[in-house]
PDB file of C-alpha atoms in Angstrom:
ATOM      1  CA  UNK A   1      19.145  44.816  79.202  1.00  0.00           C
ATOM      2  CA  UNK A   2      20.382  47.230  76.551  1.00  0.00           C
ATOM      3  CA  UNK A   3      17.648  48.052  73.990  1.00  0.00           C
ATOM      4  CA  UNK A   4      19.282  47.359  70.641  1.00  0.00           C
ATOM      5  CA  UNK A   5      17.780  50.236  68.669  1.00  0.00           C
ATOM      6  CA  UNK A   6      18.462  52.790  71.384  1.00  0.00           C
ATOM      7  CA  UNK A   7      21.994  51.451  71.759  1.00  0.00           C
ATOM      8  CA  UNK A   8      22.637  51.796  68.008  1.00  0.00           C
ATOM      9  CA  UNK A   9      22.146  55.564  68.112  1.00  0.00           C
ATOM     10  CA  UNK A  10      23.643  56.033  71.557  1.00  0.00           C
ATOM     11  CA  UNK A  11      26.819  54.209  70.563  1.00  0.00           C
ATOM     12  CA  UNK A  12      27.017  56.116  67.282  1.00  0.00           C
ATOM     13  CA  UNK A  13      27.006  59.333  69.314  1.00  0.00           C
ATOM     14  CA  UNK A  14      29.719  57.848  71.531  1.00  0.00           C
ATOM     15  CA  UNK A  15      31.924  57.235  68.513  1.00  0.00           C
ATOM     16  CA  UNK A  16      31.182  60.650  67.039  1.00  0.00           C
ATOM     17  CA  UNK A  17      31.932  62.575  70.241  1.00  0.00           C
ATOM     18  CA  UNK A  18      34.219  60.214  72.159  1.00  0.00           C
ATOM     19  CA  UNK A  19      34.869  61.372  75.738  1.00  0.00           C
ATOM     20  CA  UNK A  20      33.625  64.890  75.055  1.00  0.00           C
ATOM     21  CA  UNK A  21      31.722  66.242  78.058  1.00  0.00           C
ATOM     22  CA  UNK A  22      28.112  67.007  77.216  1.00  0.00           C
ATOM     23  CA  UNK A  23      28.320  65.234  73.848  1.00  0.00           C
ATOM     24  CA  UNK A  24      29.458  61.643  74.459  1.00  0.00           C
ATOM     25  CA  UNK A  25      26.284  59.767  75.332  1.00  0.00           C
ATOM     26  CA  UNK A  26      28.254  56.938  76.975  1.00  0.00           C
ATOM     27  CA  UNK A  27      30.805  59.040  78.824  1.00  0.00           C
ATOM     28  CA  UNK A  28      31.860  57.520  82.150  1.00  0.00           C
ATOM     29  CA  UNK A  29      32.904  60.392  84.430  1.00  0.00           C
ATOM     30  CA  UNK A  30      36.162  60.168  86.306  1.00  0.00           C
ATOM     31  CA  UNK A  31      35.213  59.108  89.861  1.00  0.00           C
ATOM     32  CA  UNK A  32      35.930  61.824  92.396  1.00  0.00           C
ATOM     33  CA  UNK A  33      36.770  59.361  95.178  1.00  0.00           C
ATOM     34  CA  UNK A  34      37.676  55.716  95.653  1.00  0.00           C
ATOM     35  CA  UNK A  35      34.198  54.936  97.081  1.00  0.00           C
ATOM     36  CA  UNK A  36      32.699  56.402  93.892  1.00  0.00           C
ATOM     37  CA  UNK A  37      35.122  54.289  91.872  1.00  0.00           C
ATOM     38  CA  UNK A  38      34.034  51.057  93.582  1.00  0.00           C
ATOM     39  CA  UNK A  39      30.359  52.109  93.419  1.00  0.00           C
ATOM     40  CA  UNK A  40      30.635  52.324  89.637  1.00  0.00           C
ATOM     41  CA  UNK A  41      32.462  48.985  89.470  1.00  0.00           C
ATOM     42  CA  UNK A  42      29.612  47.316  91.360  1.00  0.00           C
ATOM     43  CA  UNK A  43      27.410  47.681  88.279  1.00  0.00           C
ATOM     44  CA  UNK A  44      24.522  49.038  90.349  1.00  0.00           C
ATOM     45  CA  UNK A  45      24.550  52.488  88.687  1.00  0.00           C
ATOM     46  CA  UNK A  46      24.463  50.728  85.324  1.00  0.00           C
ATOM     47  CA  UNK A  47      21.362  48.706  86.229  1.00  0.00           C
ATOM     48  CA  UNK A  48      19.628  51.741  87.723  1.00  0.00           C
ATOM     49  CA  UNK A  49      20.358  53.908  84.689  1.00  0.00           C
ATOM     50  CA  UNK A  50      19.243  51.307  82.162  1.00  0.00           C
ATOM     51  CA  UNK A  51      16.180  50.215  84.112  1.00  0.00           C
ATOM     52  CA  UNK A  52      14.967  53.736  84.711  1.00  0.00           C
ATOM     53  CA  UNK A  53      15.722  54.597  81.086  1.00  0.00           C
ATOM     54  CA  UNK A  54      13.513  51.797  79.810  1.00  0.00           C
ATOM     55  CA  UNK A  55      10.713  52.846  82.171  1.00  0.00           C
ATOM     56  CA  UNK A  56      11.002  56.499  81.166  1.00  0.00           C
ATOM     57  CA  UNK A  57      11.016  55.785  77.448  1.00  0.00           C
ATOM     58  CA  UNK A  58       8.121  53.349  77.796  1.00  0.00           C
ATOM     59  CA  UNK A  59       5.905  56.272  78.822  1.00  0.00           C
ATOM     60  CA  UNK A  60       7.117  58.284  75.860  1.00  0.00           C
ATOM     61  CA  UNK A  61       9.705  60.504  77.521  1.00  0.00           C
ATOM     62  CA  UNK A  62      13.083  61.073  75.879  1.00  0.00           C
ATOM     63  CA  UNK A  63      15.841  63.164  77.429  1.00  0.00           C
ATOM     64  CA  UNK A  64      17.311  66.124  75.619  1.00  0.00           C
ATOM     65  CA  UNK A  65      20.440  64.054  75.037  1.00  0.00           C
ATOM     66  CA  UNK A  66      18.387  61.228  73.460  1.00  0.00           C
ATOM     67  CA  UNK A  67      16.519  63.697  71.249  1.00  0.00           C
ATOM     68  CA  UNK A  68      19.939  64.866  70.105  1.00  0.00           C
ATOM     69  CA  UNK A  69      21.210  61.477  68.964  1.00  0.00           C
ATOM     70  CA  UNK A  70      18.045  59.600  67.952  1.00  0.00           C
ATOM     71  CA  UNK A  71      16.780  60.628  64.468  1.00  0.00           C
ATOM     72  CA  UNK A  72      13.255  62.018  64.536  1.00  0.00           C
ATOM     73  CA  UNK A  73      11.927  59.213  62.321  1.00  0.00           C
ATOM     74  CA  UNK A  74      13.141  56.567  64.784  1.00  0.00           C
ATOM     75  CA  UNK A  75      12.083  58.067  68.098  1.00  0.00           C
ATOM     76  CA  UNK A  76       8.676  56.402  68.100  1.00  0.00           C
ATOM     77  CA  UNK A  77      10.282  53.031  67.444  1.00  0.00           C
ATOM     78  CA  UNK A  78      12.725  53.566  70.298  1.00  0.00           C
ATOM     79  CA  UNK A  79       9.799  54.269  72.603  1.00  0.00           C
ATOM     80  CA  UNK A  80       7.972  51.145  71.472  1.00  0.00           C
ATOM     81  CA  UNK A  81      11.146  49.115  71.836  1.00  0.00           C
ATOM     82  CA  UNK A  82      11.217  50.052  75.547  1.00  0.00           C
ATOM     83  CA  UNK A  83       7.554  49.140  75.931  1.00  0.00           C
ATOM     84  CA  UNK A  84       8.099  45.708  74.403  1.00  0.00           C
ATOM     85  CA  UNK A  85      11.160  45.107  76.569  1.00  0.00           C
ATOM     86  CA  UNK A  86       9.251  46.163  79.658  1.00  0.00           C
ATOM     87  CA  UNK A  87       6.562  43.572  78.925  1.00  0.00           C
ATOM     88  CA  UNK A  88       9.181  40.885  78.264  1.00  0.00           C
ATOM     89  CA  UNK A  89      11.066  41.652  81.481  1.00  0.00           C
ATOM     90  CA  UNK A  90       7.826  41.644  83.451  1.00  0.00           C
ATOM     91  CA  UNK A  91       6.974  38.256  81.933  1.00  0.00           C
ATOM     92  CA  UNK A  92      10.446  36.945  82.790  1.00  0.00           C
ATOM     93  CA  UNK A  93      10.074  38.191  86.374  1.00  0.00           C
ATOM     94  CA  UNK A  94       6.692  36.509  86.678  1.00  0.00           C
ATOM     95  CA  UNK A  95       8.121  33.297  85.240  1.00  0.00           C
ATOM     96  CA  UNK A  96      10.950  33.307  87.796  1.00  0.00           C
ATOM     97  CA  UNK A  97       8.505  34.024  90.610  1.00  0.00           C
ATOM     98  CA  UNK A  98       6.417  31.029  89.574  1.00  0.00           C
ATOM     99  CA  UNK A  99       9.293  28.592  89.383  1.00  0.00           C
ATOM    100  CA  UNK A 100      11.223  29.132  86.140  1.00  0.00           C
ATOM    101  CA  UNK A 101      14.509  29.201  88.024  1.00  0.00           C
ATOM    102  CA  UNK A 102      16.535  28.454  84.898  1.00  0.00           C
ATOM    103  CA  UNK A 103      16.032  32.099  83.936  1.00  0.00           C
ATOM    104  CA  UNK A 104      17.419  33.127  87.290  1.00  0.00           C
ATOM    105  CA  UNK A 105      20.465  30.880  87.253  1.00  0.00           C
ATOM    106  CA  UNK A 106      21.360  31.087  83.559  1.00  0.00           C
ATOM    107  CA  UNK A 107      20.387  34.699  82.817  1.00  0.00           C
ATOM    108  CA  UNK A 108      19.871  37.006  85.813  1.00  0.00           C
ATOM    109  CA  UNK A 109      22.678  35.812  88.090  1.00  0.00           C
ATOM    110  CA  UNK A 110      25.286  35.661  85.261  1.00  0.00           C
ATOM    111  CA  UNK A 111      24.276  39.217  84.289  1.00  0.00           C
ATOM    112  CA  UNK A 112      24.699  40.467  87.854  1.00  0.00           C
ATOM    113  CA  UNK A 113      28.040  38.711  88.312  1.00  0.00           C
ATOM    114  CA  UNK A 114      29.365  39.655  84.888  1.00  0.00           C
ATOM    115  CA  UNK A 115      28.544  43.329  85.007  1.00  0.00           C
ATOM    116  CA  UNK A 116      31.319  44.325  87.471  1.00  0.00           C
ATOM    117  CA  UNK A 117      33.816  42.589  85.170  1.00  0.00           C
ATOM    118  CA  UNK A 118      32.386  44.506  82.233  1.00  0.00           C
ATOM    119  CA  UNK A 119      32.547  47.767  84.185  1.00  0.00           C
ATOM    120  CA  UNK A 120      36.177  46.995  85.090  1.00  0.00           C
ATOM    121  CA  UNK A 121      37.021  46.644  81.401  1.00  0.00           C
ATOM    122  CA  UNK A 122      34.891  49.586  80.261  1.00  0.00           C
ATOM    123  CA  UNK A 123      36.575  51.951  82.685  1.00  0.00           C
ATOM    124  CA  UNK A 124      39.979  51.300  81.124  1.00  0.00           C
ATOM    125  CA  UNK A 125      38.764  52.452  77.722  1.00  0.00           C
ATOM    126  CA  UNK A 126      38.177  56.158  78.386  1.00  0.00           C
ATOM    127  CA  UNK A 127      37.991  57.064  82.090  1.00  0.00           C
ATOM    128  CA  UNK A 128      40.690  59.552  83.039  1.00  0.00           C
ATOM    129  CA  UNK A 129      41.558  60.214  79.412  1.00  0.00           C
ATOM    130  CA  UNK A 130      41.564  63.640  77.751  1.00  0.00           C
ATOM    131  CA  UNK A 131      38.285  65.228  76.761  1.00  0.00           C
ATOM    132  CA  UNK A 132      39.362  65.894  73.204  1.00  0.00           C
ATOM    133  CA  UNK A 133      38.902  64.309  69.782  1.00  0.00           C
ATOM    134  CA  UNK A 134      42.349  62.730  69.383  1.00  0.00           C
ATOM    135  CA  UNK A 135      41.915  58.907  69.730  1.00  0.00           C
ATOM    136  CA  UNK A 136      45.468  58.683  71.034  1.00  0.00           C
ATOM    137  CA  UNK A 137      44.427  60.923  73.931  1.00  0.00           C
ATOM    138  CA  UNK A 138      40.768  60.107  74.570  1.00  0.00           C
ATOM    139  CA  UNK A 139      40.976  56.314  74.451  1.00  0.00           C
ATOM    140  CA  UNK A 140      43.222  53.596  75.873  1.00  0.00           C
ATOM    141  CA  UNK A 141      44.313  50.436  74.125  1.00  0.00           C
ATOM    142  CA  UNK A 142      45.553  47.604  76.305  1.00  0.00           C
ATOM    143  CA  UNK A 143      47.773  44.601  75.742  1.00  0.00           C
ATOM    144  CA  UNK A 144      46.138  41.538  77.318  1.00  0.00           C
ATOM    145  CA  UNK A 145      46.617  37.779  77.293  1.00  0.00           C
ATOM    146  CA  UNK A 146      45.061  36.007  74.321  1.00  0.00           C
ATOM    147  CA  UNK A 147      42.124  34.474  76.291  1.00  0.00           C
ATOM    148  CA  UNK A 148      41.006  37.981  77.321  1.00  0.00           C
ATOM    149  CA  UNK A 149      41.616  39.257  73.822  1.00  0.00           C
ATOM    150  CA  UNK A 150      39.527  36.436  72.352  1.00  0.00           C
ATOM    151  CA  UNK A 151      36.662  36.976  74.793  1.00  0.00           C
ATOM    152  CA  UNK A 152      36.740  40.727  74.143  1.00  0.00           C
ATOM    153  CA  UNK A 153      36.718  40.295  70.352  1.00  0.00           C
ATOM    154  CA  UNK A 154      39.939  42.317  70.192  1.00  0.00           C
ATOM    155  CA  UNK A 155      38.226  45.345  71.738  1.00  0.00           C
ATOM    156  CA  UNK A 156      41.252  45.726  73.974  1.00  0.00           C
ATOM    157  CA  UNK A 157      42.618  47.557  70.904  1.00  0.00           C
ATOM    158  CA  UNK A 158      40.099  50.242  71.699  1.00  0.00           C
ATOM    159  CA  UNK A 159      42.013  53.224  70.415  1.00  0.00           C
ATOM    160  CA  UNK A 160      42.301  51.513  67.047  1.00  0.00           C
ATOM    161  CA  UNK A 161      38.598  50.734  67.148  1.00  0.00           C
ATOM    162  CA  UNK A 162      37.772  54.387  67.711  1.00  0.00           C
ATOM    163  CA  UNK A 163      40.245  55.561  65.112  1.00  0.00           C
ATOM    164  CA  UNK A 164      38.660  53.319  62.447  1.00  0.00           C
ATOM    165  CA  UNK A 165      35.288  51.957  63.657  1.00  0.00           C
ATOM    166  CA  UNK A 166      34.597  50.239  60.333  1.00  0.00           C
ATOM    167  CA  UNK A 167      37.619  47.956  60.732  1.00  0.00           C
ATOM    168  CA  UNK A 168      36.205  44.521  61.685  1.00  0.00           C
ATOM    169  CA  UNK A 169      37.137  43.168  65.102  1.00  0.00           C
ATOM    170  CA  UNK A 170      39.359  40.409  63.704  1.00  0.00           C
ATOM    171  CA  UNK A 171      41.555  42.977  61.913  1.00  0.00           C
ATOM    172  CA  UNK A 172      42.215  45.227  64.927  1.00  0.00           C
ATOM    173  CA  UNK A 173      45.509  43.512  65.900  1.00  0.00           C
ATOM    174  CA  UNK A 174      46.752  44.041  62.344  1.00  0.00           C
ATOM    175  CA  UNK A 175      45.692  47.691  62.512  1.00  0.00           C
ATOM    176  CA  UNK A 176      47.603  48.024  65.753  1.00  0.00           C
ATOM    177  CA  UNK A 177      50.743  46.693  64.075  1.00  0.00           C
ATOM    178  CA  UNK A 178      50.191  48.933  61.074  1.00  0.00           C
ATOM    179  CA  UNK A 179      49.970  52.052  63.245  1.00  0.00           C
ATOM    180  CA  UNK A 180      53.326  51.194  64.843  1.00  0.00           C
ATOM    181  CA  UNK A 181      52.729  52.796  68.201  1.00  0.00           C
ATOM    182  CA  UNK A 182      50.717  55.823  67.096  1.00  0.00           C
ATOM    183  CA  UNK A 183      48.032  54.628  69.506  1.00  0.00           C
ATOM    184  CA  UNK A 184      49.653  54.068  72.918  1.00  0.00           C
ATOM    185  CA  UNK A 185      49.041  50.588  74.325  1.00  0.00           C
ATOM    186  CA  UNK A 186      48.890  50.013  78.077  1.00  0.00           C
ATOM    187  CA  UNK A 187      49.947  46.784  79.709  1.00  0.00           C
ATOM    188  CA  UNK A 188      46.751  45.011  80.700  1.00  0.00           C
ATOM    189  CA  UNK A 189      43.509  46.235  82.173  1.00  0.00           C
ATOM    190  CA  UNK A 190      45.252  46.619  85.531  1.00  0.00           C
ATOM    191  CA  UNK A 191      47.600  49.068  83.823  1.00  0.00           C
ATOM    192  CA  UNK A 192      44.667  51.223  82.831  1.00  0.00           C
ATOM    193  CA  UNK A 193      43.274  51.126  86.349  1.00  0.00           C
ATOM    194  CA  UNK A 194      46.665  52.044  87.803  1.00  0.00           C
ATOM    195  CA  UNK A 195      46.456  55.250  85.791  1.00  0.00           C
ATOM    196  CA  UNK A 196      42.983  55.907  87.189  1.00  0.00           C
ATOM    197  CA  UNK A 197      44.140  55.138  90.746  1.00  0.00           C
ATOM    198  CA  UNK A 198      47.088  57.480  90.317  1.00  0.00           C
ATOM    199  CA  UNK A 199      44.804  60.243  89.111  1.00  0.00           C
ATOM    200  CA  UNK A 200      42.460  59.664  92.065  1.00  0.00           C
ATOM    201  CA  UNK A 201      45.323  59.878  94.525  1.00  0.00           C
ATOM    202  CA  UNK A 202      46.895  62.965  92.991  1.00  0.00           C
ATOM    203  CA  UNK A 203      43.739  64.800  91.943  1.00  0.00           C
ATOM    204  CA  UNK A 204      45.439  65.620  88.652  1.00  0.00           C
ATOM    205  CA  UNK A 205      43.752  65.809  85.253  1.00  0.00           C
ATOM    206  CA  UNK A 206      43.726  63.394  82.296  1.00  0.00           C
ATOM    207  CA  UNK A 207      46.392  60.716  82.263  1.00  0.00           C
ATOM    208  CA  UNK A 208      45.982  59.430  78.703  1.00  0.00           C
TER     209      UNK A 208
END
């Protein structure tokens, strides 16, 4: 449900201004409470934000933030991308309503079930980290079992990815070894969430 062209520029802004308030287009705010933490993990805010974003752009409206990271020459294409996606999603919804249940069971339901897992992983990357430009402070890397690492395309080495975004995914473990601890590595995704939980309990600032 992420428009590819829009994502290209949004994610570029994320890498340019990682975890900087008001500049990082993908910044996930530190939840103020545990209910807010679990609300984000549900994936519902993600679906609402993306769905409303597609609708808004389909009628030609870009936010100030989007105007900031989408080059002028590409804004019209981003708007048309949303319009095309809106038509495709409407067609998919109609197909499901008229009996194309394969779309429901092999696309919609996996998306809904997978998104909380994705949110769980995404939160460990930057939430609760410092709002500054140092990748060792604004991003977490995590040490995970090889099946997770394989499925994540080595993106558990997220600090390394942000330090050198042009390094291909398969070379991130080697970059981690080369840096010899310059990017702190947490123990597992649970380790990252423990830091977030601790910050929620204490009300203290960044823990990265």
